[in-house]
């Protein structure tokens, strides 16, 4: 989760994306597909990216 935060990802949306994608990507047969799911991957959907205005629960 710290890597997700360091890469300006919305942790909740990122985890939701991971759980959905891990079910359907056949990563056991082809481990290289996991590279698309890493926090720094450019292929992550826009909803995983943190908006400039951080969410209220993340403000300190």
CSV table of N, CA, C and O in Angstrom, one decimal:
chain,number,residue,atom,x,y,z
A,1,UNK,N,0.8,-1.2,0.0
A,1,UNK,CA,0.0,0.0,0.0
A,1,UNK,C,0.9,1.3,0.0
A,1,UNK,O,0.5,2.2,-0.6
A,2,UNK,N,2.0,1.2,0.6
A,2,UNK,CA,2.9,2.3,0.6
A,2,UNK,C,3.4,2.6,-0.8
A,2,UNK,O,3.6,3.7,-1.2
A,3,UNK,N,3.7,1.5,-1.5
A,3,UNK,CA,4.1,1.7,-2.9
A,3,UNK,C,3.0,2.4,-3.8
A,3,UNK,O,3.2,3.2,-4.6
A,4,UNK,N,1.7,2.0,-3.5
A,4,UNK,CA,0.6,2.6,-4.2
A,4,UNK,C,0.5,4.1,-3.8
A,4,UNK,O,0.4,4.9,-4.7
A,5,UNK,N,0.6,4.4,-2.6
A,5,UNK,CA,0.6,5.8,-2.2
A,5,UNK,C,1.8,6.6,-2.8
A,5,UNK,O,1.6,7.8,-3.2
A,6,UNK,N,3.0,6.0,-2.8
A,6,UNK,CA,4.1,6.7,-3.3
A,6,UNK,C,4.0,6.9,-4.8
A,6,UNK,O,4.6,7.9,-5.3
A,7,UNK,N,3.2,6.2,-5.5
A,7,UNK,CA,2.9,6.3,-6.9
A,7,UNK,C,1.6,7.1,-7.2
A,7,UNK,O,1.0,7.0,-8.3
A,8,UNK,N,1.1,7.8,-6.2
A,8,UNK,CA,-0.1,8.6,-6.3
A,8,UNK,C,-1.3,7.9,-6.7
A,8,UNK,O,-2.1,8.3,-7.6
A,9,UNK,N,-1.5,6.7,-6.2
A,9,UNK,CA,-2.7,5.9,-6.5
A,9,UNK,C,-3.7,6.0,-5.4
A,9,UNK,O,-3.4,6.2,-4.2
A,10,UNK,N,-5.0,5.9,-5.7
A,10,UNK,CA,-6.0,5.8,-4.8
A,10,UNK,C,-6.0,4.3,-4.3
A,10,UNK,O,-6.3,3.4,-5.1
A,11,UNK,N,-5.6,4.1,-3.1
A,11,UNK,CA,-5.4,2.8,-2.6
A,11,UNK,C,-6.6,1.9,-2.7
A,11,UNK,O,-6.5,0.7,-3.1
A,12,UNK,N,-7.8,2.4,-2.4
A,12,UNK,CA,-9.0,1.6,-2.5
A,12,UNK,C,-9.3,1.2,-3.9
A,12,UNK,O,-9.5,0.0,-4.2
A,13,UNK,N,-9.2,2.1,-4.8
A,13,UNK,CA,-9.5,1.8,-6.2
A,13,UNK,C,-8.4,0.9,-6.8
A,13,UNK,O,-8.7,0.0,-7.6
A,14,UNK,N,-7.2,1.1,-6.4
A,14,UNK,CA,-6.1,0.2,-6.8
A,14,UNK,C,-6.3,-1.3,-6.3
A,14,UNK,O,-6.2,-2.2,-7.1
A,15,UNK,N,-6.7,-1.4,-5.1
A,15,UNK,CA,-6.9,-2.8,-4.6
A,15,UNK,C,-8.1,-3.4,-5.3
A,15,UNK,O,-8.1,-4.6,-5.6
A,16,UNK,N,-9.1,-2.6,-5.5
A,16,UNK,CA,-10.3,-3.1,-6.2
A,16,UNK,C,-9.9,-3.6,-7.6
A,16,UNK,O,-10.3,-4.7,-8.0
A,17,UNK,N,-9.1,-2.8,-8.3
A,17,UNK,CA,-8.7,-3.2,-9.6
A,17,UNK,C,-7.8,-4.5,-9.6
A,17,UNK,O,-8.0,-5.4,-10.4
A,18,UNK,N,-6.9,-4.6,-8.6
A,18,UNK,CA,-6.1,-5.8,-8.5
A,18,UNK,C,-6.9,-7.0,-8.2
A,18,UNK,O,-6.7,-8.1,-8.9
A,19,UNK,N,-7.9,-7.0,-7.4
A,19,UNK,CA,-8.7,-8.1,-7.1
A,19,UNK,C,-9.5,-8.6,-8.3
A,19,UNK,O,-9.7,-9.8,-8.5
A,20,UNK,N,-10.0,-7.7,-9.0
A,20,UNK,CA,-10.8,-8.0,-10.2
A,20,UNK,C,-9.9,-8.6,-11.3
A,20,UNK,O,-10.2,-9.6,-11.9
A,21,UNK,N,-8.7,-7.9,-11.5
A,21,UNK,CA,-7.8,-8.4,-12.6
A,21,UNK,C,-7.1,-9.7,-12.3
A,21,UNK,O,-6.9,-10.5,-13.2
A,22,UNK,N,-6.8,-10.0,-11.1
A,22,UNK,CA,-6.1,-11.2,-10.7
A,22,UNK,C,-7.0,-12.4,-11.0
A,22,UNK,O,-6.4,-13.5,-11.2
A,23,UNK,N,-8.3,-12.2,-11.0
A,23,UNK,CA,-9.2,-13.4,-11.3
A,23,UNK,C,-9.1,-13.8,-12.7
A,23,UNK,O,-9.4,-14.9,-13.1
A,24,UNK,N,-8.9,-12.8,-13.6
A,24,UNK,CA,-9.1,-13.1,-15.0
A,24,UNK,C,-7.8,-13.0,-15.9
A,24,UNK,O,-7.9,-13.1,-17.1
A,25,UNK,N,-6.6,-12.9,-15.3
A,25,UNK,CA,-5.5,-12.6,-16.2
A,25,UNK,C,-4.6,-13.8,-16.4
A,25,UNK,O,-3.5,-13.7,-17.0
A,26,UNK,N,-4.9,-15.0,-15.9
A,26,UNK,CA,-4.0,-16.2,-16.0
A,26,UNK,C,-2.6,-16.0,-15.7
A,26,UNK,O,-1.7,-16.4,-16.4
A,27,UNK,N,-2.4,-15.3,-14.6
A,27,UNK,CA,-1.0,-15.0,-14.1
A,27,UNK,C,-0.2,-16.2,-13.7
A,27,UNK,O,1.0,-16.2,-13.7
A,28,UNK,N,-0.8,-17.3,-13.4
A,28,UNK,CA,-0.1,-18.5,-13.1
A,28,UNK,C,0.6,-19.1,-14.3
A,28,UNK,O,1.7,-19.6,-14.2
A,29,UNK,N,-0.1,-19.0,-15.5
A,29,UNK,CA,0.5,-19.5,-16.7
A,29,UNK,C,1.5,-18.6,-17.3
A,29,UNK,O,2.5,-19.0,-18.0
A,30,UNK,N,1.3,-17.3,-17.1
A,30,UNK,CA,2.1,-16.2,-17.7
A,30,UNK,C,2.4,-15.2,-16.6
A,30,UNK,O,1.7,-14.1,-16.6
A,31,UNK,N,3.4,-15.4,-15.8
A,31,UNK,CA,3.7,-14.4,-14.7
A,31,UNK,C,4.0,-13.0,-15.2
A,31,UNK,O,3.9,-12.0,-14.4
A,32,UNK,N,4.4,-12.8,-16.4
A,32,UNK,CA,4.8,-11.5,-16.8
A,32,UNK,C,3.6,-10.5,-16.9
A,32,UNK,O,3.7,-9.3,-16.9
A,33,UNK,N,2.3,-11.0,-16.9
A,33,UNK,CA,1.2,-10.1,-16.9
A,33,UNK,C,1.0,-9.4,-15.6
A,33,UNK,O,0.4,-8.3,-15.6
A,34,UNK,N,1.7,-9.8,-14.6
A,34,UNK,CA,1.6,-9.1,-13.3
A,34,UNK,C,2.3,-7.7,-13.4
A,34,UNK,O,1.9,-6.8,-12.7
A,35,UNK,N,3.2,-7.6,-14.3
A,35,UNK,CA,3.9,-6.3,-14.5
A,35,UNK,C,2.9,-5.2,-14.8
A,35,UNK,O,3.1,-4.0,-14.4
A,36,UNK,N,1.8,-5.5,-15.4
A,36,UNK,CA,0.8,-4.5,-15.8
A,36,UNK,C,0.0,-4.0,-14.5
A,36,UNK,O,-0.7,-3.1,-14.6
A,37,UNK,N,0.1,-4.8,-13.4
A,37,UNK,CA,-0.6,-4.5,-12.2
A,37,UNK,C,0.2,-3.8,-11.1
A,37,UNK,O,-0.3,-3.4,-10.1
A,38,UNK,N,1.5,-3.6,-11.4
A,38,UNK,CA,2.3,-3.0,-10.4
A,38,UNK,C,2.0,-1.5,-10.2
A,38,UNK,O,1.5,-0.9,-11.2
A,39,UNK,N,2.2,-0.9,-9.0
A,39,UNK,CA,1.8,0.4,-8.8
A,39,UNK,C,2.3,1.5,-9.7
A,39,UNK,O,1.8,2.5,-9.9
A,40,UNK,N,3.5,1.2,-10.3
A,40,UNK,CA,4.1,2.2,-11.2
A,40,UNK,C,3.8,1.9,-12.7
A,40,UNK,O,4.3,2.6,-13.6
A,41,UNK,N,2.9,0.9,-13.0
A,41,UNK,CA,2.6,0.6,-14.4
A,41,UNK,C,1.8,1.7,-15.0
A,41,UNK,O,0.8,2.2,-14.4
A,42,UNK,N,2.1,2.0,-16.2
A,42,UNK,CA,1.4,3.0,-17.0
A,42,UNK,C,0.1,2.5,-17.5
A,42,UNK,O,-0.8,3.3,-17.8
A,43,UNK,N,-0.1,1.2,-17.5
A,43,UNK,CA,-1.4,0.6,-18.0
A,43,UNK,C,-2.5,0.6,-17.0
A,43,UNK,O,-3.6,0.2,-17.3
A,44,UNK,N,-2.3,1.1,-15.8
A,44,UNK,CA,-3.4,1.1,-14.8
A,44,UNK,C,-4.4,2.1,-15.2
A,44,UNK,O,-4.1,3.1,-15.8
A,45,UNK,N,-5.7,1.8,-14.9
A,45,UNK,CA,-6.8,2.7,-15.4
A,45,UNK,C,-6.8,4.0,-14.6
A,45,UNK,O,-6.2,4.1,-13.5
A,46,UNK,N,-7.4,5.0,-15.2
A,46,UNK,CA,-7.4,6.3,-14.6
A,46,UNK,C,-8.0,6.4,-13.2
A,46,UNK,O,-7.6,7.1,-12.4
A,47,UNK,N,-9.0,5.5,-13.0
A,47,UNK,CA,-9.7,5.6,-11.7
A,47,UNK,C,-8.8,5.2,-10.6
A,47,UNK,O,-9.1,5.5,-9.4
A,48,UNK,N,-7.7,4.5,-10.9
A,48,UNK,CA,-6.7,4.1,-9.8
A,48,UNK,C,-5.8,5.3,-9.5
A,48,UNK,O,-5.2,5.3,-8.4
A,49,UNK,N,-5.7,6.3,-10.3
A,49,UNK,CA,-4.9,7.4,-10.1
A,49,UNK,C,-5.5,8.4,-9.1
A,49,UNK,O,-6.7,8.7,-9.2
A,50,UNK,N,-4.7,8.9,-8.2
A,50,UNK,CA,-5.2,9.9,-7.2
A,50,UNK,C,-5.4,11.2,-7.9
A,50,UNK,O,-4.5,11.6,-8.6
A,51,UNK,N,-6.5,11.8,-7.6
A,51,UNK,CA,-6.7,13.1,-8.1
A,51,UNK,C,-5.9,14.1,-7.4
A,51,UNK,O,-5.4,13.8,-6.3
A,52,UNK,N,-5.7,15.3,-7.9
A,52,UNK,CA,-4.9,16.3,-7.2
A,52,UNK,C,-5.4,16.6,-5.8
A,52,UNK,O,-4.7,16.8,-4.9
A,53,UNK,N,-6.7,16.7,-5.7
A,53,UNK,CA,-7.3,16.9,-4.4
A,53,UNK,C,-7.5,15.6,-3.7
A,53,UNK,O,-8.3,14.8,-4.1
A,54,UNK,N,-6.7,15.4,-2.7
A,54,UNK,CA,-6.7,14.1,-2.0
A,54,UNK,C,-8.1,13.9,-1.3
A,54,UNK,O,-8.7,14.8,-0.9
A,55,UNK,N,-8.5,12.7,-1.2
A,55,UNK,CA,-9.7,12.3,-0.5
A,55,UNK,C,-9.6,12.7,1.0
A,55,UNK,O,-8.6,12.7,1.6
A,56,UNK,N,-10.8,13.1,1.5
A,56,UNK,CA,-10.8,13.5,2.9
A,56,UNK,C,-10.2,12.6,3.9
A,56,UNK,O,-9.5,13.0,4.8
A,57,UNK,N,-10.4,11.3,3.7
A,57,UNK,CA,-9.8,10.3,4.6
A,57,UNK,C,-8.3,10.2,4.6
A,57,UNK,O,-7.7,9.7,5.5
A,58,UNK,N,-7.7,10.8,3.6
A,58,UNK,CA,-6.2,10.7,3.5
A,58,UNK,C,-5.6,12.0,3.9
A,58,UNK,O,-4.4,12.1,4.0
A,59,UNK,N,-6.4,13.1,4.1
A,59,UNK,CA,-5.8,14.3,4.6
A,59,UNK,C,-5.3,14.2,6.0
A,59,UNK,O,-5.9,13.5,6.8
A,60,UNK,N,-4.2,14.9,6.3
A,60,UNK,CA,-3.7,14.8,7.7
A,60,UNK,C,-3.8,16.2,8.3
A,60,UNK,O,-3.8,17.2,7.8
